[in-house]
């Protein structure tokens, strides 16, 4: 009997949905002549029916290095041998030899020989839309405050929990797509939340009615999504293929696929991330492989405007300088690619850091060029930056992915006010308008089990919490009133721990499966200074 390496299907919403158009793509990997150890044939026999002939995913997730990167080959071998709990992925140890399992793990970590394509037609073919969704009542089916809900991503078994932020009780738990990443994005009224998965799926979920209303696969490997502040468009940032995709936020119909190539059209780039710039009516796009950042307007009145002819150094040609119009890319030239961003509150300035970092670059978005650099050793994680007012001045704070420090930066003259030493490199940082404290995790190294509490006035660490020695403790988020903080015990048998934000005492512990991010509806839709958006 032929048994397939069946998909991780527990994450699927309802049924498996239509067969992906990826299946029509001639398979480069499986035909790969480098696979002389029989892995290609094994893959075809055991894996392809769920993970796609071309490894681009189907009922199960894509099996590409870009999708599996952080899993690691050893764990991949474990999963192939013994399956994955709480999913439909069975173990194969009883029918494949250790060598065959190793060969399969090698194969799924082999890059495809060429970048796969994913067209408007593919996106449209993947789309699942609940026609009845529009008729659902504009009223929550639960009694909890809809603006004080938390959306908690449980990455351990690919689920999402909707949590009542007053009683700290789960209202609903449902399977998500495989490996959600980046912050979910909320509609202005807090009714809908949009998720992006590393496998390219976008899910639109109705929080009032606790149901999925639309899904579409915008790419093969996706980084994050942004929702336009007018609520009309979703933008998806793809690593595979190299594209930015614009979709209709109502039903996730694809509107435009924008290939991300440089001005000369010669080199293409992965998209690191896309962000909504509310006051500008545009998406800001970070490109990983070319020294440009893009601004893509979604305003209806954005018309192409030619400002005369200038010489283009890239192409050597004379060309018009254009305001590119709606969904066109305004290119800002940089010295090096920047892939991690932070914006000041009016979205006039952007702070960006690149791979080699050691510094952050300040880009003036109106002028369209870098205007300053800030020396920050290590690798500042600007995406987790937060702001507050310190001694009458607006400041931002950023954790550092490579060293145990937080940098506090004056946003008027871009000087570094203070470097706060921490117990190790951190990932996330959170605060709230109603608290004098910021909560900064240590994510890497021997002290990954601690969370520092920092006084936003004295810029000193005032408490260090370590609830479970040895267990990763990270990612804080406040309730809408700022009185309580929820933090992840980031383990398979983990929990969300609720703290009193003033006394730092544990109030409640909710068991969860490797909870990663948690997002408060009110703080998100009001663009709280203390959280990411
Ligand atoms: Fe993330 C947000 C990039 C690895 C968990 N991460 C983001 C965002 C970016 C980003 C650009 C902001 C998107 C947004 O909110 O719309 N992340 C990267 C990387 O480049 C990096 C270092 C490498 C990679 O593999 O992509 C990376 N990220 C991770 C992880 O390993 C984490 C810890 C576990 C995971 O789930 O993959 C992780 N990233 C998160 C989370 C957020 C996030 C939970 C949302 C933070 C928030 O509170 O808004």
XYZ file of C-alpha atoms and ligand atoms in Angstrom:
582
model
C 0.000 0.000 0.000
C 1.309 3.396 -0.914
C 1.280 5.690 2.073
C 2.035 9.309 1.530
C 4.049 11.547 3.803
C 0.786 13.127 4.679
C 0.420 16.752 5.289
C 0.356 18.760 8.403
C -3.306 19.252 7.846
C -4.456 20.098 11.319
C -3.550 23.669 10.519
C -5.901 23.819 7.590
C -9.052 25.792 7.945
C -11.909 23.404 7.265
C -11.186 21.274 4.254
C -8.045 21.251 2.234
C -9.210 23.750 -0.361
C -8.467 23.595 -4.059
C -5.422 21.854 -5.413
C -2.694 24.407 -5.844
C -1.720 25.594 -9.245
C 1.836 24.832 -8.159
C 1.090 21.266 -9.101
C 1.089 22.357 -12.709
C 4.616 23.693 -12.486
C 7.080 21.229 -14.025
C 9.013 19.887 -11.115
C 12.586 21.121 -11.037
C 13.577 19.567 -7.730
C 12.332 16.106 -8.243
C 13.909 15.909 -11.684
C 17.097 17.217 -10.137
C 19.888 15.027 -11.379
C 21.909 15.846 -8.259
C 19.590 13.610 -6.351
C 21.469 10.423 -7.184
C 20.666 8.748 -3.862
C 17.097 7.937 -4.809
C 15.635 10.730 -2.706
C 13.721 12.169 -5.645
C 11.918 8.890 -6.243
C 11.245 8.509 -2.517
C 9.885 12.030 -2.402
C 7.584 11.385 -5.333
C 6.307 8.194 -3.796
C 5.831 9.257 -0.208
C 5.671 13.023 0.026
C 4.437 14.595 -3.169
C 0.733 13.985 -2.774
C 0.560 16.260 0.258
C 3.559 18.556 -0.125
C 3.275 19.039 -3.890
C 5.226 17.472 -6.722
C 7.365 20.585 -6.906
C 7.762 20.807 -3.074
C 5.842 24.060 -3.164
C 3.206 22.819 -0.731
C -0.368 21.670 -1.175
C -2.386 20.160 1.601
C 0.853 20.187 3.606
C 3.478 22.914 3.859
C 6.119 23.680 1.246
C 9.302 21.660 1.725
C 11.933 24.177 0.681
C 14.994 25.491 2.529
C 13.295 28.899 2.651
C 10.293 27.393 4.445
C 12.151 24.969 6.693
C 15.222 27.066 7.452
C 14.789 27.352 11.172
C 13.637 23.771 11.687
C 17.063 22.279 11.013
C 17.905 19.059 9.181
C 18.113 16.981 12.359
C 14.592 17.925 13.418
C 13.390 17.375 9.838
C 14.759 13.818 10.049
C 12.953 13.359 13.362
C 9.683 14.543 11.830
C 10.051 12.255 8.811
C 10.860 9.323 11.094
C 8.328 9.866 13.835
C 5.718 12.285 12.456
C 4.455 15.429 14.072
C 2.049 15.348 16.990
C -1.369 16.960 16.562
C -1.034 16.969 12.779
C -1.661 14.454 10.007
C 2.051 14.009 9.394
C 2.764 10.310 10.143
C 6.142 8.784 10.983
C 8.008 6.710 8.413
C 10.598 4.977 10.564
C 8.847 1.645 10.027
C 9.156 1.747 6.261
C 12.146 3.922 5.409
C 15.734 3.224 6.397
C 17.799 5.772 8.314
C 19.747 6.469 5.094
C 16.536 7.066 3.145
C 15.266 9.462 5.820
C 18.565 11.349 5.765
C 18.397 11.517 1.962
C 14.876 12.945 2.123
C 15.918 15.552 4.673
C 18.833 16.472 2.367
C 16.444 16.791 -0.548
C 14.030 19.122 1.182
C 16.942 21.339 2.187
C 18.175 21.526 -1.432
C 17.272 24.855 -3.056
C 15.195 24.732 -6.210
C 17.339 25.282 -9.309
C 15.295 28.338 -10.253
C 12.930 30.743 -8.525
C 9.411 29.387 -8.934
C 6.766 31.605 -10.420
C 3.481 32.404 -8.719
C 1.130 34.371 -10.883
C -2.157 36.225 -10.432
C -3.840 33.102 -11.841
C -2.150 30.906 -9.213
C -3.260 33.235 -6.429
C -6.790 33.377 -7.765
C -6.899 29.577 -8.127
C -5.851 29.168 -4.499
C -8.433 31.610 -3.174
C -11.174 30.384 -0.834
C -13.901 32.903 -0.146
C -16.899 32.482 2.106
C -19.668 34.271 0.199
C -21.850 34.247 3.306
C -19.207 36.136 5.280
C -20.540 39.566 4.314
C -23.970 38.734 5.718
C -22.651 37.769 9.145
C -23.784 40.091 11.958
C -21.675 43.143 12.795
C -21.891 42.191 16.456
C -19.700 39.854 18.487
C -21.107 36.411 19.260
C -19.474 36.631 22.724
C -19.885 38.998 25.658
C -16.195 39.940 26.107
C -14.957 43.427 25.162
C -14.122 43.015 21.445
C -11.443 45.701 21.726
C -9.658 43.985 24.582
C -9.277 40.644 22.841
C -5.847 39.114 22.425
C -5.025 37.107 19.351
C -2.397 34.574 20.446
C -0.391 32.644 17.863
C 0.493 29.169 19.124
C 3.365 28.207 16.866
C 3.921 24.788 18.484
C 0.906 23.222 16.824
C -0.102 25.977 14.400
C -3.193 27.250 16.173
C -4.575 30.635 17.159
C -6.329 31.364 20.444
C -8.690 34.285 20.892
C -8.434 35.417 24.485
C -10.757 37.584 26.571
C -8.391 40.310 27.812
C -10.480 41.134 30.899
C -11.060 37.660 32.298
C -7.995 36.075 30.687
C -10.107 33.177 29.437
C -9.837 31.638 25.959
C -12.940 32.313 23.865
C -12.001 30.206 20.875
C -9.081 28.206 19.456
C -8.706 27.279 15.799
C -6.080 25.746 13.470
C -4.035 28.235 11.478
C -2.000 27.874 8.319
C 1.501 26.475 8.749
C 3.962 28.822 10.491
C 2.274 32.195 10.871
C 4.881 34.928 11.023
C 4.881 38.663 11.659
C 2.196 40.598 13.417
C -1.388 39.916 12.346
C -3.031 43.060 10.982
C -6.394 44.371 12.220
C -9.114 46.285 10.374
C -9.714 49.775 11.810
C -12.863 48.721 13.717
C -11.142 45.638 15.132
C -13.594 43.207 13.537
C -11.233 41.464 11.119
C -7.720 40.191 11.559
C -5.410 39.163 8.710
C -2.660 36.572 9.166
C 0.295 35.771 6.905
C 1.990 32.350 6.944
C 5.552 31.621 5.902
C 4.040 29.337 3.268
C 2.418 32.284 1.545
C -1.144 31.979 2.821
C -3.133 35.016 3.877
C -6.138 34.372 6.089
C -8.865 36.913 6.786
C -10.635 36.070 10.038
C -13.846 37.578 11.434
C -13.272 38.112 15.173
C -16.925 38.994 15.799
C -18.182 35.734 14.331
C -15.101 33.625 15.077
C -14.808 32.347 11.546
C -12.496 32.513 8.533
C -13.974 34.541 5.692
C -11.274 34.381 3.017
C -7.909 32.833 2.245
C -5.488 33.112 -0.648
C -1.950 31.962 -1.232
C -0.058 35.086 -2.280
C 3.352 33.450 -2.730
C 5.458 30.363 -2.130
C 7.426 31.850 0.739
C 6.091 34.949 2.428
C 7.595 37.294 5.016
C 4.742 39.420 6.267
C 1.658 41.341 5.262
C 0.386 44.892 5.676
C -3.179 46.182 5.648
C -3.766 49.627 4.172
C -5.071 52.062 6.770
C -8.207 52.650 4.669
C -8.867 48.927 5.070
C -9.088 48.312 1.329
C -5.862 46.510 0.447
C -3.575 43.823 1.763
C 0.051 43.836 0.607
C 2.110 40.646 0.816
C 5.919 40.591 0.926
C 7.375 37.492 -0.736
C 10.780 35.847 -0.641
C 9.578 33.372 -3.276
C 8.921 34.476 -5.917
C 10.504 37.921 -5.784
C 7.324 39.967 -5.632
C 5.004 42.272 -3.763
C 1.360 41.294 -4.125
C -1.613 43.610 -3.656
C -4.939 41.998 -2.804
C -8.443 43.284 -2.211
C -8.940 43.180 1.564
C -12.651 42.387 1.137
C -12.238 38.977 -0.462
C -8.460 38.596 -0.981
C -8.822 38.778 -4.746
C -5.378 39.482 -6.212
C -5.187 42.939 -7.809
C -1.551 43.248 -8.777
C 1.660 41.229 -8.650
C 4.632 43.596 -8.679
C 7.928 41.881 -9.559
C 10.632 43.352 -7.344
C 13.435 44.133 -9.734
C 15.914 46.976 -9.638
C 15.485 50.080 -11.737
C 17.519 48.614 -14.552
C 15.324 45.531 -14.529
C 18.410 43.335 -14.227
C 18.438 42.096 -10.673
C 15.493 40.882 -8.677
C 15.148 40.900 -4.917
C 13.421 39.122 -2.099
C 11.058 41.379 -0.189
C 12.052 41.535 3.473
C 8.878 43.174 4.693
C 6.051 45.547 3.862
C 4.553 48.148 6.213
C 1.554 50.449 6.057
C 2.477 54.142 6.335
C -0.877 55.505 7.464
C -0.377 59.270 7.053
C 1.216 58.765 3.630
C -1.468 56.443 2.224
C 1.231 54.076 1.083
C 3.037 50.816 1.671
C 6.759 50.976 2.422
C 8.647 48.004 1.032
C 11.993 46.668 2.285
C 14.083 44.857 -0.319
C 16.645 42.318 0.794
C 18.938 42.064 -2.215
C 19.003 45.463 -3.901
C 19.904 48.845 -2.389
C 16.467 50.390 -2.816
C 13.418 50.857 -0.699
C 10.049 51.397 -2.264
C 6.997 53.437 -1.482
C 3.859 52.072 -3.137
C 0.891 54.408 -2.917
C -2.629 53.052 -2.555
C -4.312 56.467 -2.746
C -6.906 56.806 -5.499
C -5.586 60.279 -6.314
C -2.001 59.025 -6.799
C -1.497 59.851 -10.450
C 1.669 59.306 -12.451
C 3.427 62.667 -12.697
C 6.474 63.183 -14.890
C 8.772 65.852 -13.582
C 11.050 66.237 -16.558
C 13.937 64.271 -17.899
C 17.052 63.304 -15.980
C 19.984 61.059 -16.544
C 19.700 57.610 -14.965
C 23.046 56.321 -13.756
C 21.819 52.755 -13.562
C 20.611 52.453 -17.120
C 22.665 55.210 -18.696
C 19.434 56.416 -20.240
C 17.478 59.626 -20.109
C 14.201 58.992 -18.402
C 11.324 60.753 -16.696
C 11.277 61.060 -12.916
C 7.833 59.995 -11.993
C 5.460 59.951 -9.122
C 4.526 56.481 -10.155
C 0.793 56.567 -9.429
C -1.385 54.082 -7.578
C 0.390 50.765 -6.901
C 3.497 52.007 -8.705
C 6.888 51.872 -6.983
C 8.596 55.096 -5.963
C 12.213 54.008 -5.593
C 14.496 55.428 -2.939
C 18.145 54.661 -3.625
C 20.274 53.462 -0.695
C 23.944 52.668 -0.157
C 23.113 49.142 0.951
C 19.961 47.051 1.300
C 18.040 47.706 4.525
C 15.758 44.993 5.750
C 14.611 45.902 9.231
C 12.637 49.117 9.694
C 11.248 51.449 12.296
C 9.120 54.520 11.516
C 8.680 57.696 13.495
C 5.047 58.373 14.458
C 4.291 60.685 11.507
C 6.028 58.365 9.027
C 8.344 61.072 7.784
C 11.496 59.249 8.858
C 12.445 55.629 8.689
C 15.260 53.954 10.570
C 16.669 50.966 8.753
C 19.377 48.419 9.401
C 21.014 45.961 7.066
C 22.498 42.543 7.517
C 25.934 43.695 8.592
C 24.485 46.533 10.593
C 26.688 48.072 13.292
C 24.637 51.108 12.438
C 21.156 52.297 11.585
C 20.389 54.576 8.648
C 17.829 57.390 8.876
C 15.924 57.868 5.616
C 13.805 60.976 5.068
C 10.824 59.599 3.212
C 9.671 62.954 1.785
C 13.084 63.897 0.496
C 13.701 60.319 -0.596
C 17.227 59.762 0.669
C 19.289 58.798 3.730
C 20.042 61.810 5.905
C 21.931 60.366 8.901
C 23.501 57.260 10.348
C 23.466 56.129 13.966
C 26.249 53.956 15.329
C 24.707 50.999 17.098
C 26.988 48.016 17.642
C 25.659 44.517 16.980
C 22.412 44.151 15.040
C 19.612 46.447 16.240
C 16.184 44.844 15.827
C 14.467 48.019 14.726
C 11.208 46.252 13.883
C 10.659 45.795 17.627
C 11.350 49.449 18.423
C 8.968 51.440 20.628
C 8.695 55.136 21.420
C 7.907 57.344 24.418
C 8.646 60.841 25.671
C 11.737 61.184 27.876
C 12.589 64.511 29.481
C 10.328 66.235 26.972
C 11.984 64.573 23.994
C 10.615 61.800 21.760
C 12.844 58.740 22.069
C 12.824 55.281 20.582
C 14.272 52.117 22.053
C 15.446 49.093 20.140
C 16.629 45.639 21.246
C 19.699 44.068 19.732
C 19.815 40.637 18.089
C 23.563 40.228 18.476
C 24.467 41.714 21.802
C 22.968 42.146 25.252
C 21.854 45.736 25.006
C 19.016 48.129 24.362
C 19.712 51.421 22.594
C 17.731 54.532 23.487
C 17.775 57.047 20.631
C 16.782 60.708 20.577
C 14.404 61.084 17.642
C 15.115 64.794 17.200
C 18.827 64.629 16.534
C 19.235 60.832 16.203
C 21.882 60.638 18.922
C 22.169 57.590 21.169
C 21.095 58.704 24.656
C 21.878 55.487 26.430
C 22.899 51.893 25.932
C 21.290 49.678 28.578
C 23.174 46.436 29.231
C 20.934 43.364 29.350
C 21.495 39.691 30.168
C 21.699 38.776 26.465
C 20.454 39.573 22.943
C 16.727 40.324 22.842
C 13.987 40.090 20.225
C 10.921 41.944 21.435
C 10.217 45.086 23.431
C 6.864 46.373 24.641
C 5.287 49.152 26.636
C 2.028 51.091 26.885
C 1.021 54.742 27.316
C -0.345 53.947 30.813
C 2.763 52.337 32.291
C 6.129 53.782 33.319
C 7.847 50.550 32.285
C 9.040 48.795 29.128
C 9.390 45.000 29.043
C 12.392 43.643 27.146
C 13.072 39.931 26.654
C 16.376 38.126 26.372
C 15.788 35.700 23.526
C 19.171 34.100 22.850
C 21.884 32.541 24.998
C 21.937 31.141 28.518
C 19.598 33.827 29.867
C 16.807 33.317 27.319
C 14.558 32.642 30.311
C 14.541 36.222 31.592
C 12.552 39.369 30.956
C 13.841 42.772 32.047
C 11.521 45.513 33.190
C 12.937 48.958 32.411
C 11.922 52.268 33.941
C 11.177 54.573 30.970
C 12.132 57.585 33.076
C 15.430 56.554 34.706
C 16.360 54.217 31.822
C 17.425 51.595 34.378
C 16.436 47.948 34.733
C 14.164 47.802 37.785
C 13.213 44.113 37.753
C 14.267 40.879 36.067
C 11.705 38.083 35.893
C 12.637 34.418 35.479
C 9.454 32.385 36.063
C 10.766 29.045 34.711
C 14.551 28.667 34.688
C 15.832 27.279 31.375
C 12.633 28.007 29.436
C 12.422 30.737 26.803
C 10.386 33.643 28.119
C 9.569 36.288 25.554
C 7.209 38.674 23.777
C 5.121 40.843 26.066
C 1.857 42.598 25.205
C -0.297 44.855 27.381
C -4.037 44.878 27.938
C -5.850 47.849 26.405
C -5.695 49.789 29.692
C -2.040 48.920 30.283
C -2.742 47.309 33.671
C -1.655 43.794 32.796
C 1.107 42.289 30.677
C 0.911 38.937 28.929
C 4.190 37.097 28.258
C 4.934 33.818 26.452
C 6.571 30.840 28.038
C 7.813 29.984 24.554
C 7.917 26.183 24.869
C 5.969 23.266 23.423
C 4.350 22.749 26.842
C 4.320 26.493 27.335
C 1.928 29.091 28.628
C 0.884 32.691 28.460
C 1.629 34.220 31.843
C -0.366 37.269 32.908
C 1.419 39.819 35.133
C 0.222 42.818 37.041
C 2.017 45.611 35.168
C 2.607 47.662 38.329
C 3.721 44.987 40.807
C 5.240 42.480 38.308
C 3.386 39.699 40.173
C 1.990 36.714 38.291
C -1.801 36.862 38.105
C -2.668 33.871 35.950
C -1.089 31.184 33.794
C -2.808 29.829 30.675
C -1.305 26.643 29.196
C -0.513 27.049 25.476
C 1.500 25.238 22.824
C 4.621 27.284 22.160
C 2.839 30.635 22.134
C 4.817 33.175 20.108
C 3.241 36.573 19.425
C 0.130 37.910 21.109
C -1.685 40.989 19.921
C -4.188 43.237 21.673
C -6.877 44.588 19.340
C -7.167 48.026 20.964
C -3.421 48.659 21.156
C -3.002 47.628 17.534
C -5.806 49.627 15.980
C -4.855 52.714 17.988
C -1.197 52.389 17.011
C -0.072 52.425 20.645
C 3.446 53.801 20.996
C 4.373 50.762 23.044
C 3.647 48.091 20.484
C 4.487 47.142 16.908
C 2.219 47.970 13.988
Fe 10.214 37.585 12.898
C 7.803 40.009 13.172
C 11.627 39.326 10.363
C 12.735 35.328 12.796
C 8.738 35.814 15.389
N 9.821 39.353 11.973
C 8.732 40.161 12.200
C 8.728 41.233 11.252
C 9.812 41.038 10.437
C 10.485 39.852 10.900
C 10.256 41.904 9.274
C 7.736 42.377 11.195
C 6.603 41.964 10.352
C 5.267 42.467 10.769
O 4.959 42.575 11.957
O 4.446 42.684 9.890
N 11.910 37.370 11.803
C 12.320 38.231 10.858
C 13.624 37.830 10.374
O 14.276 38.395 9.468
C 14.076 36.677 11.171
C 15.242 37.135 12.058
C 14.600 35.518 10.332
C 13.525 34.726 9.662
O 13.557 33.504 9.772
O 12.621 35.291 9.078
C 12.830 36.405 11.987
N 10.660 35.866 13.893
C 11.720 35.097 13.691
C 11.732 33.953 14.562
O 12.590 33.019 14.582
C 10.595 34.090 15.485
C 11.133 34.363 16.862
C 9.709 32.850 15.551
C 8.811 32.650 14.363
O 7.610 32.575 14.587
O 9.309 32.596 13.245
C 9.916 35.327 14.899
N 8.597 37.873 14.060
C 8.170 37.012 15.034
C 6.992 37.560 15.666
C 6.726 38.771 15.042
C 7.750 38.936 14.030
C 6.228 36.918 16.829
C 5.615 39.757 15.349
C 6.114 40.677 16.401
C 5.080 41.643 16.863
O 4.830 41.662 18.045
O 4.535 42.407 16.055
